Amino acid sequence: MDEAAETALQLVTAQLVAVAGVIHLWDSVPRLVTYWEAGATPDPLAPLSALFVLGLVAGLLAFVLGARRDLVYLYGALLMVGPLVGYVAWHFVGDLGGLLPGAFGHTHGGPFLAGLSEHMVADPVDFVSKVAELGALVCLSALFVIERGKRG
């Protein structure tokens, strides 16, 4: 891949990561403030979203400060898996498969793809977030492969 195409892929990736990060930050901060004021955290989504954003910032800093790019891309791709798997677990496994019984999550009892598409249509923010995360996962994986190819 030539340098211009790789730079374009990096820019698209950065934009997708930024969209995912802003959505998670926008979603988690008000809930974290509410939980802080109440002195309790009834569900783990807000703290996990905040940690996800901190992970994205750490990856960006590592990239800017000259860390090995293949490792930054790998770390970023693995980080993107978290909210994608978490979304499915929250909406379709219920109580995260018994990990936290009665605590949170729900199931729909119907086919997975129908339930997923129902959620994506019903909540445009979820749709944009999941598309950005999936797109970033694909782009980061491609950049990882490209960078590894350069290393030999």
PDB file of C-alpha atoms in Angstrom:
ATOM      1  CA  MET A   1       0.000   0.000   0.000  1.00  0.00           C
ATOM      2  CA  ASP A   2       1.394   3.383  -0.904  1.00  0.00           C
ATOM      3  CA  GLU A   3       1.969   6.035   1.730  1.00  0.00           C
ATOM      4  CA  ALA A   4      -0.913   8.302   0.632  1.00  0.00           C
ATOM      5  CA  ALA A   5      -3.455   5.473   0.870  1.00  0.00           C
ATOM      6  CA  GLU A   6      -2.128   4.422   4.259  1.00  0.00           C
ATOM      7  CA  THR A   7      -2.351   8.011   5.521  1.00  0.00           C
ATOM      8  CA  ALA A   8      -5.943   8.220   4.260  1.00  0.00           C
ATOM      9  CA  LEU A   9      -6.775   4.974   6.077  1.00  0.00           C
ATOM     10  CA  GLN A  10      -5.197   6.364   9.249  1.00  0.00           C
ATOM     11  CA  LEU A  11      -7.324   9.522   8.980  1.00  0.00           C
ATOM     12  CA  VAL A  12     -10.532   7.547   8.441  1.00  0.00           C
ATOM     13  CA  THR A  13      -9.601   5.359  11.402  1.00  0.00           C
ATOM     14  CA  ALA A  14      -8.949   8.392  13.603  1.00  0.00           C
ATOM     15  CA  GLN A  15     -12.344   9.832  12.685  1.00  0.00           C
ATOM     16  CA  LEU A  16     -14.157   6.572  13.445  1.00  0.00           C
ATOM     17  CA  VAL A  17     -12.351   6.254  16.778  1.00  0.00           C
ATOM     18  CA  ALA A  18     -13.191   9.881  17.604  1.00  0.00           C
ATOM     19  CA  VAL A  19     -16.881   9.336  16.842  1.00  0.00           C
ATOM     20  CA  ALA A  20     -16.973   6.237  19.052  1.00  0.00           C
ATOM     21  CA  GLY A  21     -15.113   8.026  21.839  1.00  0.00           C
ATOM     22  CA  VAL A  22     -17.303  11.132  21.777  1.00  0.00           C
ATOM     23  CA  ILE A  23     -20.489   9.054  21.857  1.00  0.00           C
ATOM     24  CA  HIS A  24     -19.234   6.994  24.802  1.00  0.00           C
ATOM     25  CA  LEU A  25     -18.100  10.121  26.647  1.00  0.00           C
ATOM     26  CA  TRP A  26     -21.379  11.931  25.927  1.00  0.00           C
ATOM     27  CA  ASP A  27     -23.307   8.905  27.185  1.00  0.00           C
ATOM     28  CA  SER A  28     -21.249   8.106  30.279  1.00  0.00           C
ATOM     29  CA  VAL A  29     -20.416  11.474  31.885  1.00  0.00           C
ATOM     30  CA  PRO A  30     -23.979  12.480  32.907  1.00  0.00           C
ATOM     31  CA  ARG A  31     -24.628   9.008  34.318  1.00  0.00           C
ATOM     32  CA  LEU A  32     -21.308   9.022  36.196  1.00  0.00           C
ATOM     33  CA  VAL A  33     -22.215  12.373  37.756  1.00  0.00           C
ATOM     34  CA  THR A  34     -25.613  10.993  38.793  1.00  0.00           C
ATOM     35  CA  TYR A  35     -23.993   7.871  40.261  1.00  0.00           C
ATOM     36  CA  TRP A  36     -21.405   9.996  42.077  1.00  0.00           C
ATOM     37  CA  GLU A  37     -24.130  12.148  43.626  1.00  0.00           C
ATOM     38  CA  ALA A  38     -26.167   9.081  44.611  1.00  0.00           C
ATOM     39  CA  GLY A  39     -23.130   7.286  46.001  1.00  0.00           C
ATOM     40  CA  ALA A  40     -23.914   4.120  44.054  1.00  0.00           C
ATOM     41  CA  THR A  41     -23.302   2.603  40.642  1.00  0.00           C
ATOM     42  CA  PRO A  42     -26.359   0.517  39.720  1.00  0.00           C
ATOM     43  CA  ASP A  43     -24.855  -0.745  36.469  1.00  0.00           C
ATOM     44  CA  PRO A  44     -21.341  -0.981  35.045  1.00  0.00           C
ATOM     45  CA  LEU A  45     -22.027   0.660  31.672  1.00  0.00           C
ATOM     46  CA  ALA A  46     -21.067   4.240  32.541  1.00  0.00           C
ATOM     47  CA  PRO A  47     -17.765   3.348  34.237  1.00  0.00           C
ATOM     48  CA  LEU A  48     -16.901   0.914  31.437  1.00  0.00           C
ATOM     49  CA  SER A  49     -17.687   3.562  28.813  1.00  0.00           C
ATOM     50  CA  ALA A  50     -15.435   6.024  30.614  1.00  0.00           C
ATOM     51  CA  LEU A  51     -12.640   3.443  30.763  1.00  0.00           C
ATOM     52  CA  PHE A  52     -13.123   2.799  27.042  1.00  0.00           C
ATOM     53  CA  VAL A  53     -12.635   6.512  26.335  1.00  0.00           C
ATOM     54  CA  LEU A  54      -9.531   6.597  28.547  1.00  0.00           C
ATOM     55  CA  GLY A  55      -8.194   3.620  26.593  1.00  0.00           C
ATOM     56  CA  LEU A  56      -8.776   5.479  23.333  1.00  0.00           C
ATOM     57  CA  VAL A  57      -6.927   8.529  24.662  1.00  0.00           C
ATOM     58  CA  ALA A  58      -4.052   6.326  25.840  1.00  0.00           C
ATOM     59  CA  GLY A  59      -3.849   4.764  22.373  1.00  0.00           C
ATOM     60  CA  LEU A  60      -3.810   8.169  20.723  1.00  0.00           C
ATOM     61  CA  LEU A  61      -1.051   9.360  23.044  1.00  0.00           C
ATOM     62  CA  ALA A  62       0.959   6.208  22.374  1.00  0.00           C
ATOM     63  CA  PHE A  63       0.591   6.770  18.628  1.00  0.00           C
ATOM     64  CA  VAL A  64       1.614  10.441  18.843  1.00  0.00           C
ATOM     65  CA  LEU A  65       4.532   9.712  21.178  1.00  0.00           C
ATOM     66  CA  GLY A  66       5.980   7.184  18.748  1.00  0.00           C
ATOM     67  CA  ALA A  67       5.054   3.794  20.193  1.00  0.00           C
ATOM     68  CA  ARG A  68       5.293   0.831  17.841  1.00  0.00           C
ATOM     69  CA  ARG A  69       2.425   1.373  15.454  1.00  0.00           C
ATOM     70  CA  ASP A  70       1.626  -2.299  15.005  1.00  0.00           C
ATOM     71  CA  LEU A  71       1.074  -2.623  18.753  1.00  0.00           C
ATOM     72  CA  VAL A  72      -1.026   0.560  18.887  1.00  0.00           C
ATOM     73  CA  TYR A  73      -3.207  -0.765  16.060  1.00  0.00           C
ATOM     74  CA  LEU A  74      -3.542  -4.159  17.745  1.00  0.00           C
ATOM     75  CA  TYR A  75      -4.412  -2.545  21.081  1.00  0.00           C
ATOM     76  CA  GLY A  76      -6.970  -0.308  19.371  1.00  0.00           C
ATOM     77  CA  ALA A  77      -8.580  -3.207  17.524  1.00  0.00           C
ATOM     78  CA  LEU A  78      -8.857  -5.232  20.728  1.00  0.00           C
ATOM     79  CA  LEU A  79     -10.272  -2.210  22.524  1.00  0.00           C
ATOM     80  CA  MET A  80     -12.995  -1.843  19.848  1.00  0.00           C
ATOM     81  CA  VAL A  81     -14.140  -5.414  20.466  1.00  0.00           C
ATOM     82  CA  GLY A  82     -15.205  -4.521  24.027  1.00  0.00           C
ATOM     83  CA  PRO A  83     -18.191  -2.271  23.330  1.00  0.00           C
ATOM     84  CA  LEU A  84     -19.336  -4.434  20.415  1.00  0.00           C
ATOM     85  CA  VAL A  85     -19.376  -7.611  22.500  1.00  0.00           C
ATOM     86  CA  GLY A  86     -20.709  -5.702  25.501  1.00  0.00           C
ATOM     87  CA  TYR A  87     -23.623  -4.348  23.466  1.00  0.00           C
ATOM     88  CA  VAL A  88     -24.609  -7.825  22.335  1.00  0.00           C
ATOM     89  CA  ALA A  89     -24.223  -9.210  25.862  1.00  0.00           C
ATOM     90  CA  TRP A  90     -26.290  -6.394  27.361  1.00  0.00           C
ATOM     91  CA  HIS A  91     -29.148  -6.702  24.898  1.00  0.00           C
ATOM     92  CA  PHE A  92     -29.217 -10.370  24.013  1.00  0.00           C
ATOM     93  CA  VAL A  93     -27.627 -12.451  26.765  1.00  0.00           C
ATOM     94  CA  GLY A  94     -29.361 -10.890  29.771  1.00  0.00           C
ATOM     95  CA  ASP A  95     -27.504 -10.422  33.060  1.00  0.00           C
ATOM     96  CA  LEU A  96     -24.354 -11.046  31.020  1.00  0.00           C
ATOM     97  CA  GLY A  97     -25.033 -14.748  30.874  1.00  0.00           C
ATOM     98  CA  GLY A  98     -25.652 -15.065  34.597  1.00  0.00           C
ATOM     99  CA  LEU A  99     -22.457 -13.241  35.522  1.00  0.00           C
ATOM    100  CA  LEU A 100     -24.505 -10.646  37.402  1.00  0.00           C
ATOM    101  CA  PRO A 101     -27.941 -12.205  37.958  1.00  0.00           C
ATOM    102  CA  GLY A 102     -30.761  -9.712  38.300  1.00  0.00           C
ATOM    103  CA  ALA A 103     -28.400  -6.764  37.968  1.00  0.00           C
ATOM    104  CA  PHE A 104     -28.895  -5.527  34.440  1.00  0.00           C
ATOM    105  CA  GLY A 105     -29.381  -6.342  30.811  1.00  0.00           C
ATOM    106  CA  HIS A 106     -32.309  -7.903  29.103  1.00  0.00           C
ATOM    107  CA  THR A 107     -33.209 -10.368  26.402  1.00  0.00           C
ATOM    108  CA  HIS A 108     -35.718 -10.187  23.617  1.00  0.00           C
ATOM    109  CA  GLY A 109     -36.465 -13.840  23.147  1.00  0.00           C
ATOM    110  CA  GLY A 110     -36.492 -13.549  19.367  1.00  0.00           C
ATOM    111  CA  PRO A 111     -33.973 -14.034  16.593  1.00  0.00           C
ATOM    112  CA  PHE A 112     -30.677 -12.249  17.173  1.00  0.00           C
ATOM    113  CA  LEU A 113     -30.476 -10.359  13.866  1.00  0.00           C
ATOM    114  CA  ALA A 114     -34.083  -9.172  14.098  1.00  0.00           C
ATOM    115  CA  GLY A 115     -33.497  -7.884  17.623  1.00  0.00           C
ATOM    116  CA  LEU A 116     -30.247  -6.229  16.623  1.00  0.00           C
ATOM    117  CA  SER A 117     -31.788  -4.457  13.653  1.00  0.00           C
ATOM    118  CA  GLU A 118     -34.725  -3.386  15.844  1.00  0.00           C
ATOM    119  CA  HIS A 119     -32.300  -1.739  18.291  1.00  0.00           C
ATOM    120  CA  MET A 120     -30.275  -0.098  15.547  1.00  0.00           C
ATOM    121  CA  VAL A 121     -33.395   1.451  13.978  1.00  0.00           C
ATOM    122  CA  ALA A 122     -34.881   2.480  17.326  1.00  0.00           C
ATOM    123  CA  ASP A 123     -31.731   4.243  18.559  1.00  0.00           C
ATOM    124  CA  PRO A 124     -29.732   6.158  15.934  1.00  0.00           C
ATOM    125  CA  VAL A 125     -26.981   6.955  18.467  1.00  0.00           C
ATOM    126  CA  ASP A 126     -26.446   3.233  19.070  1.00  0.00           C
ATOM    127  CA  PHE A 127     -26.401   2.718  15.315  1.00  0.00           C
ATOM    128  CA  VAL A 128     -23.749   5.384  14.730  1.00  0.00           C
ATOM    129  CA  SER A 129     -21.713   4.152  17.688  1.00  0.00           C
ATOM    130  CA  LYS A 130     -21.707   0.510  16.583  1.00  0.00           C
ATOM    131  CA  VAL A 131     -20.974   1.390  12.951  1.00  0.00           C
ATOM    132  CA  ALA A 132     -18.072   3.599  14.071  1.00  0.00           C
ATOM    133  CA  GLU A 133     -16.716   0.874  16.382  1.00  0.00           C
ATOM    134  CA  LEU A 134     -17.041  -1.832  13.740  1.00  0.00           C
ATOM    135  CA  GLY A 135     -15.486   0.427  11.096  1.00  0.00           C
ATOM    136  CA  ALA A 136     -12.632   1.319  13.446  1.00  0.00           C
ATOM    137  CA  LEU A 137     -12.095  -2.367  14.217  1.00  0.00           C
ATOM    138  CA  VAL A 138     -11.814  -3.173  10.500  1.00  0.00           C
ATOM    139  CA  CYS A 139      -9.527  -0.198   9.788  1.00  0.00           C
ATOM    140  CA  LEU A 140      -7.289  -0.843  12.805  1.00  0.00           C
ATOM    141  CA  SER A 141      -6.998  -4.501  11.823  1.00  0.00           C
ATOM    142  CA  ALA A 142      -6.033  -3.510   8.270  1.00  0.00           C
ATOM    143  CA  LEU A 143      -3.457  -1.023   9.572  1.00  0.00           C
ATOM    144  CA  PHE A 144      -2.049  -3.722  11.868  1.00  0.00           C
ATOM    145  CA  VAL A 145      -1.611  -6.092   8.925  1.00  0.00           C
ATOM    146  CA  ILE A 146      -0.014  -3.334   6.806  1.00  0.00           C
ATOM    147  CA  GLU A 147       2.385  -2.369   9.593  1.00  0.00           C
ATOM    148  CA  ARG A 148       3.323  -5.997  10.273  1.00  0.00           C
ATOM    149  CA  GLY A 149       4.005  -6.421   6.555  1.00  0.00           C
ATOM    150  CA  LYS A 150       6.485  -3.559   6.690  1.00  0.00           C
ATOM    151  CA  ARG A 151       8.305  -5.182   9.599  1.00  0.00           C
ATOM    152  CA  GLY A 152       8.828  -8.341   7.605  1.00  0.00           C
TER     153      GLY A 152
END
